[in-house]
Tab-separated table of C-alpha atoms (C1' of nucleotides) in Angstrom:
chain	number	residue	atom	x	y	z
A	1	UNK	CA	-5.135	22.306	9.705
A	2	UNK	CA	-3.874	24.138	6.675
A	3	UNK	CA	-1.770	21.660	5.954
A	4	UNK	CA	-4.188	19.031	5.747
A	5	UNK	CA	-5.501	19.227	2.501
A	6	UNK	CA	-2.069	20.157	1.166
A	7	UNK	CA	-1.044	16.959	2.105
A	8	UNK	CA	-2.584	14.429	-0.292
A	9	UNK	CA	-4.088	16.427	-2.620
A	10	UNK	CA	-1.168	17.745	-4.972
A	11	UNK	CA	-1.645	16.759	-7.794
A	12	UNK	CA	-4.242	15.023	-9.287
A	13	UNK	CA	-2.876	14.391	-12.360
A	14	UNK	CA	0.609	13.717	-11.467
A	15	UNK	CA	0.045	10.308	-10.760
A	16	UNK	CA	1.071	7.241	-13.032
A	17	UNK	CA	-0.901	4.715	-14.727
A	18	UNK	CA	-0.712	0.632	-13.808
A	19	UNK	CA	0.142	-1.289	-16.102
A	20	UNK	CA	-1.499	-4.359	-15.923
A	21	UNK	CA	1.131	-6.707	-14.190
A	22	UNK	CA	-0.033	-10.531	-13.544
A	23	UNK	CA	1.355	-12.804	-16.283
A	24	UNK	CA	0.499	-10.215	-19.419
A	25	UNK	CA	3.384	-8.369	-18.922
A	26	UNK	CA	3.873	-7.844	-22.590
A	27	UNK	CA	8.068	-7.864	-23.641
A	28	UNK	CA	8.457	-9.000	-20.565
A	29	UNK	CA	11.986	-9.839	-20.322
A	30	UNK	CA	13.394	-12.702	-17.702
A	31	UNK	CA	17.211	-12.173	-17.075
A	32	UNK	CA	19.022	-14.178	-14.579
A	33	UNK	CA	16.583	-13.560	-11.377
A	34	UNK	CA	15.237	-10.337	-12.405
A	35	UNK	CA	12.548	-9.124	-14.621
A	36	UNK	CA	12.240	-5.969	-16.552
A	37	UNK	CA	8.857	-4.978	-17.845
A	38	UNK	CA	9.423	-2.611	-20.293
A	39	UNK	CA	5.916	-0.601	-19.744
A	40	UNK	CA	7.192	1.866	-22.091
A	41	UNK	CA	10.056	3.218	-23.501
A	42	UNK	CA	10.552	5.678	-20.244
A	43	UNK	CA	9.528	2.916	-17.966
A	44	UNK	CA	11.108	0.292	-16.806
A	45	UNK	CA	10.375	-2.253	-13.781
A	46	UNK	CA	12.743	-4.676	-12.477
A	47	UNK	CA	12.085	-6.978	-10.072
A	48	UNK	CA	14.561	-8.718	-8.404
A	49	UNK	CA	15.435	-11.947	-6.808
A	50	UNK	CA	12.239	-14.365	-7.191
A	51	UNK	CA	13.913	-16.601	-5.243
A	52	UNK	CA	14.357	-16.269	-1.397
A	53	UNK	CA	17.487	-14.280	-1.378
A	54	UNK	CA	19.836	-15.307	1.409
A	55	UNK	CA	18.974	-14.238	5.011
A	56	UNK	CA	21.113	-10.998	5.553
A	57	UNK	CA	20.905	-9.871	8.782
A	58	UNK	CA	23.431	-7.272	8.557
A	59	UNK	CA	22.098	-5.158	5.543
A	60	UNK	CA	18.890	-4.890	6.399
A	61	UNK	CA	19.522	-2.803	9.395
A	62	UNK	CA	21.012	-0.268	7.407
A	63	UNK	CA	17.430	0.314	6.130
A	64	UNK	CA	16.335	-0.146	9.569
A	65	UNK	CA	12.750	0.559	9.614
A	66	UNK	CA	12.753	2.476	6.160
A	67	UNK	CA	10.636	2.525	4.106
A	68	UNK	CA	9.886	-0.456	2.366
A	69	UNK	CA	10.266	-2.897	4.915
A	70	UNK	CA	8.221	-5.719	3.755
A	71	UNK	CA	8.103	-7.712	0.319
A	72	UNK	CA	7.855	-11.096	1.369
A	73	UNK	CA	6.608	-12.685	-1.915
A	74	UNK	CA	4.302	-15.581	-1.725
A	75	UNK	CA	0.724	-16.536	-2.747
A	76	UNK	CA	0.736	-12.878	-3.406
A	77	UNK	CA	-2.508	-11.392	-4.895
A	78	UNK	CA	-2.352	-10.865	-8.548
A	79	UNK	CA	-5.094	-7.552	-7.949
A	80	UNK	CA	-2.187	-5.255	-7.870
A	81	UNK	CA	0.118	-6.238	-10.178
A	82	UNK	CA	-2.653	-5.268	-12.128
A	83	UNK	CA	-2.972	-2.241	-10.901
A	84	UNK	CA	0.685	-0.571	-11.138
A	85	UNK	CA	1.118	1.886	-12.709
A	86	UNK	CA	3.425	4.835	-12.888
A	87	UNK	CA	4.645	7.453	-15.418
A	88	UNK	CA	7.390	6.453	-14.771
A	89	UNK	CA	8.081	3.197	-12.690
A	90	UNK	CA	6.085	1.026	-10.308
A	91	UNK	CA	7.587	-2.303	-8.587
A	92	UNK	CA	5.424	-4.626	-7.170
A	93	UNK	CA	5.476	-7.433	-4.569
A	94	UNK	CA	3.386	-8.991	-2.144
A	95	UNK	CA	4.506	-9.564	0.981
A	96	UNK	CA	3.023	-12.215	3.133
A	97	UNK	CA	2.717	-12.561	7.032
A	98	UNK	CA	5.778	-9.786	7.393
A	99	UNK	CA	7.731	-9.001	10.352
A	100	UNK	CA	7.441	-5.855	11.956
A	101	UNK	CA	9.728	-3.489	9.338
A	102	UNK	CA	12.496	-3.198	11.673
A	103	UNK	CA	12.771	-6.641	12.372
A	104	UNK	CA	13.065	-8.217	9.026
A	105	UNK	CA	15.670	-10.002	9.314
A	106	UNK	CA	14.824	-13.040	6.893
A	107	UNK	CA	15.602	-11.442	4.170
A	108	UNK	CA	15.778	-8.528	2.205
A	109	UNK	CA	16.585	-7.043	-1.203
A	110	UNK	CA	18.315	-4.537	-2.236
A	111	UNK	CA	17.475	-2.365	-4.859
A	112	UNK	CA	20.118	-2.461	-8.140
A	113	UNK	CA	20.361	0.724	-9.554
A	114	UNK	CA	19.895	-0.589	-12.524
A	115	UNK	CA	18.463	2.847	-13.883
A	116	UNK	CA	17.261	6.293	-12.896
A	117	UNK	CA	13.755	5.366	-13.490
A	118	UNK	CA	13.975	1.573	-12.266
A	119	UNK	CA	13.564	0.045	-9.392
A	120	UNK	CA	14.082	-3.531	-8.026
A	121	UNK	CA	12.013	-5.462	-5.446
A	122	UNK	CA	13.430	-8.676	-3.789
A	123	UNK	CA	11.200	-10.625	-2.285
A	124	UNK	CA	11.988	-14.670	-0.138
A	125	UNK	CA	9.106	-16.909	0.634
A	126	UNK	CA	8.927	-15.644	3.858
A	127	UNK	CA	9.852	-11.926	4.001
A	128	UNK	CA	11.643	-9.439	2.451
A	129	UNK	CA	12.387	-6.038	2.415
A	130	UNK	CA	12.183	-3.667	-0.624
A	131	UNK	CA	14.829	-1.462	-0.570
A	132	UNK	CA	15.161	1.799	-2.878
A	133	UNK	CA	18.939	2.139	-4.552
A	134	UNK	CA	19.030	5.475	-2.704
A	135	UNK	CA	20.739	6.187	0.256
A	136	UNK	CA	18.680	6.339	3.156
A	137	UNK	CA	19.252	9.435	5.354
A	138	UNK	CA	19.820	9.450	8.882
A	139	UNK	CA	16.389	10.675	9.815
A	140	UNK	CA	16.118	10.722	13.543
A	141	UNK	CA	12.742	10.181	15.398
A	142	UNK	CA	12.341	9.856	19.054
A	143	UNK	CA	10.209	7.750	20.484
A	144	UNK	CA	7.525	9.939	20.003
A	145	UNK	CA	7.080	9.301	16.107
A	146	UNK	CA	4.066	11.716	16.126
A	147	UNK	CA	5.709	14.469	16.881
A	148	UNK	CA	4.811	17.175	14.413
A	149	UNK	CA	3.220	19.606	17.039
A	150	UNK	CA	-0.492	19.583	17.327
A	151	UNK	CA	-0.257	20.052	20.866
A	152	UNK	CA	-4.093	21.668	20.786
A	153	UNK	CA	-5.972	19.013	22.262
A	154	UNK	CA	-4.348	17.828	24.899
A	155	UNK	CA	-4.851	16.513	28.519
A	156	UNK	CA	-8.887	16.340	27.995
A	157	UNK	CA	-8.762	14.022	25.489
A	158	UNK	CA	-6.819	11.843	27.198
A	159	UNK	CA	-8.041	11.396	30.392
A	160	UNK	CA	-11.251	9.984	28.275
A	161	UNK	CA	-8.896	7.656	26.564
A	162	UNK	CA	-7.630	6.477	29.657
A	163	UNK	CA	-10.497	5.927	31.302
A	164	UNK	CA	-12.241	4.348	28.378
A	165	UNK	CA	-8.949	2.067	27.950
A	166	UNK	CA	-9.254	0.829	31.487
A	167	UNK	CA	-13.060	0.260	31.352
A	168	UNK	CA	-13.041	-1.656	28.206
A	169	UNK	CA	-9.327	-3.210	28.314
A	170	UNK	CA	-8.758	-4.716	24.748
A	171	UNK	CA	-8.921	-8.128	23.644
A	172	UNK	CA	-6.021	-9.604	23.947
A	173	UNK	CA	-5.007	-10.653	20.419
A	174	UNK	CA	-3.035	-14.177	20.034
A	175	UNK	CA	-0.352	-13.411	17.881
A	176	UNK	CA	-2.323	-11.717	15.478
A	177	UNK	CA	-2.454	-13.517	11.892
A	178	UNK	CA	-1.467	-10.608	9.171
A	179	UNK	CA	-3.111	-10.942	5.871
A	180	UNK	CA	-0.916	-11.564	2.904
A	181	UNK	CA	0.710	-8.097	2.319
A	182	UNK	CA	1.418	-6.609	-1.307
A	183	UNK	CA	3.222	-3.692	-2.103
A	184	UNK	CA	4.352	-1.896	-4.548
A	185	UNK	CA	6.103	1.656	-5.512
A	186	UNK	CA	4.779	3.930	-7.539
A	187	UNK	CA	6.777	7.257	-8.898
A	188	UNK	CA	3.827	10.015	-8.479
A	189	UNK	CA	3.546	12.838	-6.412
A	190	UNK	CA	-0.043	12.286	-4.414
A	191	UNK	CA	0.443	9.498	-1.640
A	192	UNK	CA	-2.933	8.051	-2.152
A	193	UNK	CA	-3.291	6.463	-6.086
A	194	UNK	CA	-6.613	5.845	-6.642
A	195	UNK	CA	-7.156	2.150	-7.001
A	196	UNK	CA	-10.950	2.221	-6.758
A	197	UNK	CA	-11.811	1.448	-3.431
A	198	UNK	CA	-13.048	3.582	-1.050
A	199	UNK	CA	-10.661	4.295	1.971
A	200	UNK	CA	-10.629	5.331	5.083
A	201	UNK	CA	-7.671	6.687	6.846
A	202	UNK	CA	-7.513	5.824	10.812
A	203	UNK	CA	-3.807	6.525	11.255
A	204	UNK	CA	-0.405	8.122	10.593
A	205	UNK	CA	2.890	7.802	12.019
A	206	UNK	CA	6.080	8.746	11.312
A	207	UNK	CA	8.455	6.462	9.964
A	208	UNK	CA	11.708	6.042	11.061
A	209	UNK	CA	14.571	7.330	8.866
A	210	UNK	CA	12.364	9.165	6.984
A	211	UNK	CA	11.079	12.516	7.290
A	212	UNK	CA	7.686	11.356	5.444
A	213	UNK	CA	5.203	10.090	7.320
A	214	UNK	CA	3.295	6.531	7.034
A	215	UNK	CA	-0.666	6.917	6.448
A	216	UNK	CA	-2.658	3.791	7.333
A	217	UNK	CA	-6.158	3.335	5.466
A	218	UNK	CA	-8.975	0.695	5.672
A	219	UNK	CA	-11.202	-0.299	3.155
A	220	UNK	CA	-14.436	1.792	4.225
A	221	UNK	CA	-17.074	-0.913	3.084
A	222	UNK	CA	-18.218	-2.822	5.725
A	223	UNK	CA	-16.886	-6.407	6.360
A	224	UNK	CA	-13.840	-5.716	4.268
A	225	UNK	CA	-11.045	-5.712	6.519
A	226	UNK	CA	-8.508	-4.575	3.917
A	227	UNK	CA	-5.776	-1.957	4.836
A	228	UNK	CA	-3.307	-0.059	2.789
A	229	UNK	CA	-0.177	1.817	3.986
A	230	UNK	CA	1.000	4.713	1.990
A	231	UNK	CA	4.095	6.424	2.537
A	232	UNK	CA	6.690	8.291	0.553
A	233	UNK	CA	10.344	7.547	-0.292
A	234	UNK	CA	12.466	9.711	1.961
A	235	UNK	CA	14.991	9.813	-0.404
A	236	UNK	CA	12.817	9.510	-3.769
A	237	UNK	CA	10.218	12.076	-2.473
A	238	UNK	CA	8.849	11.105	-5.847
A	239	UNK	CA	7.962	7.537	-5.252
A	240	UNK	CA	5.261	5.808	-2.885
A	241	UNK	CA	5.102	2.826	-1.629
A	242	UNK	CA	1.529	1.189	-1.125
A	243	UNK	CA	1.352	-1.514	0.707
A	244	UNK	CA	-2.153	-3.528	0.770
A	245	UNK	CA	-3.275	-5.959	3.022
A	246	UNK	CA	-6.052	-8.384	3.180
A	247	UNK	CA	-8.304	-8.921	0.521
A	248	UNK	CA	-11.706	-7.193	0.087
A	249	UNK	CA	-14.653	-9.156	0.040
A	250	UNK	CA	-16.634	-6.857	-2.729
A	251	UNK	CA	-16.688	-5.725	-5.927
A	252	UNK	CA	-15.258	-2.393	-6.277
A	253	UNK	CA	-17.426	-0.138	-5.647
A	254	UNK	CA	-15.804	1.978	-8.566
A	255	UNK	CA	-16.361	0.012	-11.284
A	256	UNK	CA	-18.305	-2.420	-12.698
A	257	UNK	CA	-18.347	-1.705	-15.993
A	258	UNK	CA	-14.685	-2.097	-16.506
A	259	UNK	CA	-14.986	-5.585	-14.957
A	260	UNK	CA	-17.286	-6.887	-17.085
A	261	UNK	CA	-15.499	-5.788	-19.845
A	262	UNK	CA	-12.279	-7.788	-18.569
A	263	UNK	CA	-14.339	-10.733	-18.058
A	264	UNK	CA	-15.426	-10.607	-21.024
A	265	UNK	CA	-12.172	-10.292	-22.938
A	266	UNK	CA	-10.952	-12.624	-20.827
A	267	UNK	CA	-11.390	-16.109	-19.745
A	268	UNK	CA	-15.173	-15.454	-18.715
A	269	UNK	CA	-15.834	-14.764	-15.300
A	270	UNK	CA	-12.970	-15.206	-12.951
A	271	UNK	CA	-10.560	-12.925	-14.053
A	272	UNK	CA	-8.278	-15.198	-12.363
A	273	UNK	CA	-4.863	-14.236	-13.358
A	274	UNK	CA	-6.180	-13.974	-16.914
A	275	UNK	CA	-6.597	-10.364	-17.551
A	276	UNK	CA	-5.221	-8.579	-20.325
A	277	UNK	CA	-4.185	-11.391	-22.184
A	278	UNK	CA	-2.368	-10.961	-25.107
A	279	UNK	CA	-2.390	-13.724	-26.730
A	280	UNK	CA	1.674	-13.591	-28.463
A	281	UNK	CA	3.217	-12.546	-25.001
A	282	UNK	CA	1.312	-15.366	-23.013
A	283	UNK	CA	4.729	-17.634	-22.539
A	284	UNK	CA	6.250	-14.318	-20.929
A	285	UNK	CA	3.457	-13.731	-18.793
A	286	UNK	CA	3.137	-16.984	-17.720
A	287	UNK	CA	6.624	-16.709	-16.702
A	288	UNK	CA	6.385	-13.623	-14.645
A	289	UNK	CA	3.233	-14.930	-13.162
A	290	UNK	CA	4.982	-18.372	-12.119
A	291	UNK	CA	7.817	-15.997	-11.071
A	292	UNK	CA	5.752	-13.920	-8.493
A	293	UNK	CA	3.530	-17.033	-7.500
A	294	UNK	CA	5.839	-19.218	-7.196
A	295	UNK	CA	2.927	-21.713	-7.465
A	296	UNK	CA	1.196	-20.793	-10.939
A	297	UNK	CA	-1.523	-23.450	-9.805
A	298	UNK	CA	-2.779	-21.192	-6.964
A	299	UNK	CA	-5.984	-20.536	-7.746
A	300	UNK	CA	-6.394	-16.890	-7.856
A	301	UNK	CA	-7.673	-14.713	-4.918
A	302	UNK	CA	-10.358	-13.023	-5.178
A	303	UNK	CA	-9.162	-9.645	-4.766
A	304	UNK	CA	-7.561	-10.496	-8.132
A	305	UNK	CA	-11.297	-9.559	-9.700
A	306	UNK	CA	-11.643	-7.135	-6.849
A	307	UNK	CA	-9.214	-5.412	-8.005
A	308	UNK	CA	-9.503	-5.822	-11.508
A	309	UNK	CA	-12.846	-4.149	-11.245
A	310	UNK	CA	-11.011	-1.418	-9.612
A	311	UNK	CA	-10.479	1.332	-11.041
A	312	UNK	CA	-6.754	1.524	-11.762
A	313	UNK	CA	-7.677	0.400	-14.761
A	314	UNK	CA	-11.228	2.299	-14.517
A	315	UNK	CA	-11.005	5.391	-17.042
A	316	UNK	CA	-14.121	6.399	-15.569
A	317	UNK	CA	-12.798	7.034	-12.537
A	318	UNK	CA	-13.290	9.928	-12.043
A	319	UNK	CA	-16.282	9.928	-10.273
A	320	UNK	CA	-14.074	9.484	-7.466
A	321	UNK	CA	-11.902	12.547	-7.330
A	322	UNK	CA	-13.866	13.702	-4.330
A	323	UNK	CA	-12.297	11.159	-2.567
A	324	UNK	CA	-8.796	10.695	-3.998
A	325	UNK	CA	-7.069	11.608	-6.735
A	326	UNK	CA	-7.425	8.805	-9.614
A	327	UNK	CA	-5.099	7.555	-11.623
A	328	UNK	CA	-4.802	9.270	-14.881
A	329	UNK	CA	-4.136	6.531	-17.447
A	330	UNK	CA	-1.970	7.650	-19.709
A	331	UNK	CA	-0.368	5.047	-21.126
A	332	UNK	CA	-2.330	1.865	-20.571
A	333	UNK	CA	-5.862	0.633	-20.903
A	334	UNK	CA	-9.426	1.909	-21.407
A	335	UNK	CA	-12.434	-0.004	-21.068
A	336	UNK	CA	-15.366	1.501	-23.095
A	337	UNK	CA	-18.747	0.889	-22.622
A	338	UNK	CA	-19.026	-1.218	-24.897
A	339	UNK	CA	-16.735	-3.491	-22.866
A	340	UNK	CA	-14.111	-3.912	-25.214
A	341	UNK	CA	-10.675	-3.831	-23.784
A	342	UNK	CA	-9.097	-1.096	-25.752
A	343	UNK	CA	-5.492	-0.562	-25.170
A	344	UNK	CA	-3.997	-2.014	-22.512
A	345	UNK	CA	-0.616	-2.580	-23.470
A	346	UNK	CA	1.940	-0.069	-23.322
A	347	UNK	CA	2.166	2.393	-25.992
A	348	UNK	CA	4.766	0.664	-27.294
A	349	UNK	CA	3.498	-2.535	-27.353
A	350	UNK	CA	0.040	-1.304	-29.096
A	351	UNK	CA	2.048	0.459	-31.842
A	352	UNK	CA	4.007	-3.440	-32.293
A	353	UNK	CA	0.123	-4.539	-31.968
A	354	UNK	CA	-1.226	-2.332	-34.948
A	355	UNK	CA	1.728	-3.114	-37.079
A	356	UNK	CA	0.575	-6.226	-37.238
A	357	UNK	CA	-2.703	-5.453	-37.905
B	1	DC	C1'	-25.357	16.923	10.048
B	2	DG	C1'	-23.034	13.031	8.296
B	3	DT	C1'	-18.612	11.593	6.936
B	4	DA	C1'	-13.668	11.766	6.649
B	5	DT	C1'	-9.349	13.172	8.718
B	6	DT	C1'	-6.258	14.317	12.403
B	7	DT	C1'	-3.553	13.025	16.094
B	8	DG	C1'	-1.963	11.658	20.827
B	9	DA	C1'	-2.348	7.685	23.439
B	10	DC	C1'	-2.417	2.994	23.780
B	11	DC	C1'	-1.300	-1.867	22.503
B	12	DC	C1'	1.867	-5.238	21.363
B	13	DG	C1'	5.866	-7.667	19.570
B	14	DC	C1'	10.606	-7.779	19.528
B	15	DG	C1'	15.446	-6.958	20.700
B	16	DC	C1'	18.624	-5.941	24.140
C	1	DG	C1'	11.941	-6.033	32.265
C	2	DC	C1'	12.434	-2.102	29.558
C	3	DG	C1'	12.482	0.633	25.618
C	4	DC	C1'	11.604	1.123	20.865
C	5	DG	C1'	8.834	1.215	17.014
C	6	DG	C1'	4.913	-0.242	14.195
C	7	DG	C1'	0.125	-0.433	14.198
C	8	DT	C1'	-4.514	0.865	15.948
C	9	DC	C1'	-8.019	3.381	18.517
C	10	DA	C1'	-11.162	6.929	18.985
C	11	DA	C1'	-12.314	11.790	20.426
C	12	DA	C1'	-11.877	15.993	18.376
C	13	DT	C1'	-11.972	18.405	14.405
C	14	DA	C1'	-12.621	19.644	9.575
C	15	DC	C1'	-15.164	19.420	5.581
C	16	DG	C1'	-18.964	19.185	2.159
DNA sequence: CGTATTTGACCCGCGC
DNA sequence: GCGCGGGTCAAATACG
């Protein structure tokens, strides 16, 4: 019980910042089939093999079940490449209708050390599998993955859920359709980065190989069938992988303010993958955004506003604490009321900006 | 008292 | 078919 609030609740301020990701990835540099977004001079991002990396049955079992099982890249949802951001470093993918973790077998990535404070994602068309440089250690679970002793309610409990199971058998599902999945990793020490939507948690287990546990949320507005998994490195207890899935069908509830402001700086309305555009880095962005879409003509998803509206990039924010911690900006973006997008670039990059100015 | 979280059981897909 | 493991359910519980 104790432990409960300990869990999530850290520290509030020790999370990161997104960067705003899509296609205004300012500096953005493309080398070979990786990209390094140099968010600032501490951070960089590398992503890793745009293209479908060879099927590689053998590795991925290594990673069996770990921790970033998924990153399949495809018509991924722009909304959180938005929304990364870290203090340090944040990789990003979307993953698309993913095999179970431990089954990946399509393909998978593995991370390049390229640098302490990097971190690759691979992603193939059809799946892929996010691996952290970092050895993964043996972490034994039984079968049993919830096995961190509650043991208080017990036998009563049960015999209503079996009795309530029988009555009311479930649907069967046919093979149940999995929303386009996106995830990311972010180096901060709470699980849950606030990205402006409300969330409900309705599950944890833990994950195999690692002695951190998975926590599975759903969007708490009603109709919006969007679910996040959050769960920590085990061997980076510094870094967390989200994982979203779905897209919500609202604005977030967050923000609204900071929207308008990006519509307004940007192309008017549908954020599309338009946001944050800075004008002298568009050629790189457009790159990285053809890079992750693989189809720079797919219109963008909704969520991409959604999230945009979110408040990743919401410095008032913090009207939410009493749900989650918030992101504390520190080196990217502020809307202000007046709608005017301040600073969203890196530090670095608004220093370039004002030397030209 | 309403809402969010916890947590063991259940469901289901997949590999063997 | 069985077991494993990921994902989900939902009653109990905690919290504001």
């Amino acid at each position: 019980m104790e432990e409960k609030k300990n869990k999530e609740e850290l520290n509030p301020m020790a999370n990161s910042v997104a960067a705003p990701f899509s296609e205004e990835i300012p500096n953005m540099t493309m080398n070979n089939n990786s990209f390094i977004f140099p968010f600032s001079s501490t951070t960089t991002t590398t992503i890793f093999d745009m293209m479908p990396p060879a099927p590689s049955k053998a590795s991925s079992s290594s990673f069996d079940g770990g921790f970033m099982d998924l990153l399949a890249v495809h018509d991924y949802n722009p909304f959180l490449f938005d929304c990364i951001t870290t203090t340090t470093t944040t990789t990003t993918t979307q993953i698309d209708h993913y095999p179970l973790p431990s089954q990946v077998d399509g393909s998978e990535v593995l991370n390049t050390p390229a640098s302490p404070n990097s971190t690759s994602i691979s992603s193939s068309s059809n799946e892929a599998t996010v691996v952290d440089a970092n050895n993964i250690n043996e972490y034994h679970s039984g079968k049993a993955e919830d096995e961190d002793g509650d043991g208080g309610k017990g036998h009563e409990q049960d015999q209503h859920r079996k009795t309530k199971k029988q009555l009311k058998p479930k649907k069967k599902k046919q093979k149940k359709q999995r929303e386009p999945r996106f995830a990311f990793m972010t180096k901060s020490e709470v699980d849950q980065l606030d990205d402006g939507y409300r969330w409900r948690k309705y599950g944890q287990k833990a994950v195999k190989n690692s002695p951190y546990p998975r926590s599975y949320y759903r969007c708490t507005t009603a109709g919006c069938g969007v679910k996040k998994r959050v769960e920590r490195s085990s061997e980076d207890p510094t870094t967390v992988v989200t994982t979203y899935e779905g897209q919500h069908t609202h604005p977030c509830p967050a923000t609204s303010r900071a929207s308008l402001s990006f519509m307004q700086y940007g192309n008017g309305g549908s954020l599309g993958s338009h946001h944050f555009m800075l004008p002298h880095h568009q050629q790189q962005q457009q790159q990285f955004h053809q890079a992750f879409t693989r189809d720079s003509t797919t219109p963008p998803l909704n969520t991409t506003s959604d999230f945009v509206n979110s408040s990743s990039f919401n410095p008032f924010s913090q009207d939410q604490q009493d749900h989650h911690q918030s992101f504390v900006p520190s080196r990217m973006t502020v809307f202000r009321d007046n709608g005017l997008l301040q600073d969203i670039v890196p530090t670095q990059m608004r220093n370039e900006k004002n030397e030209d100015e």
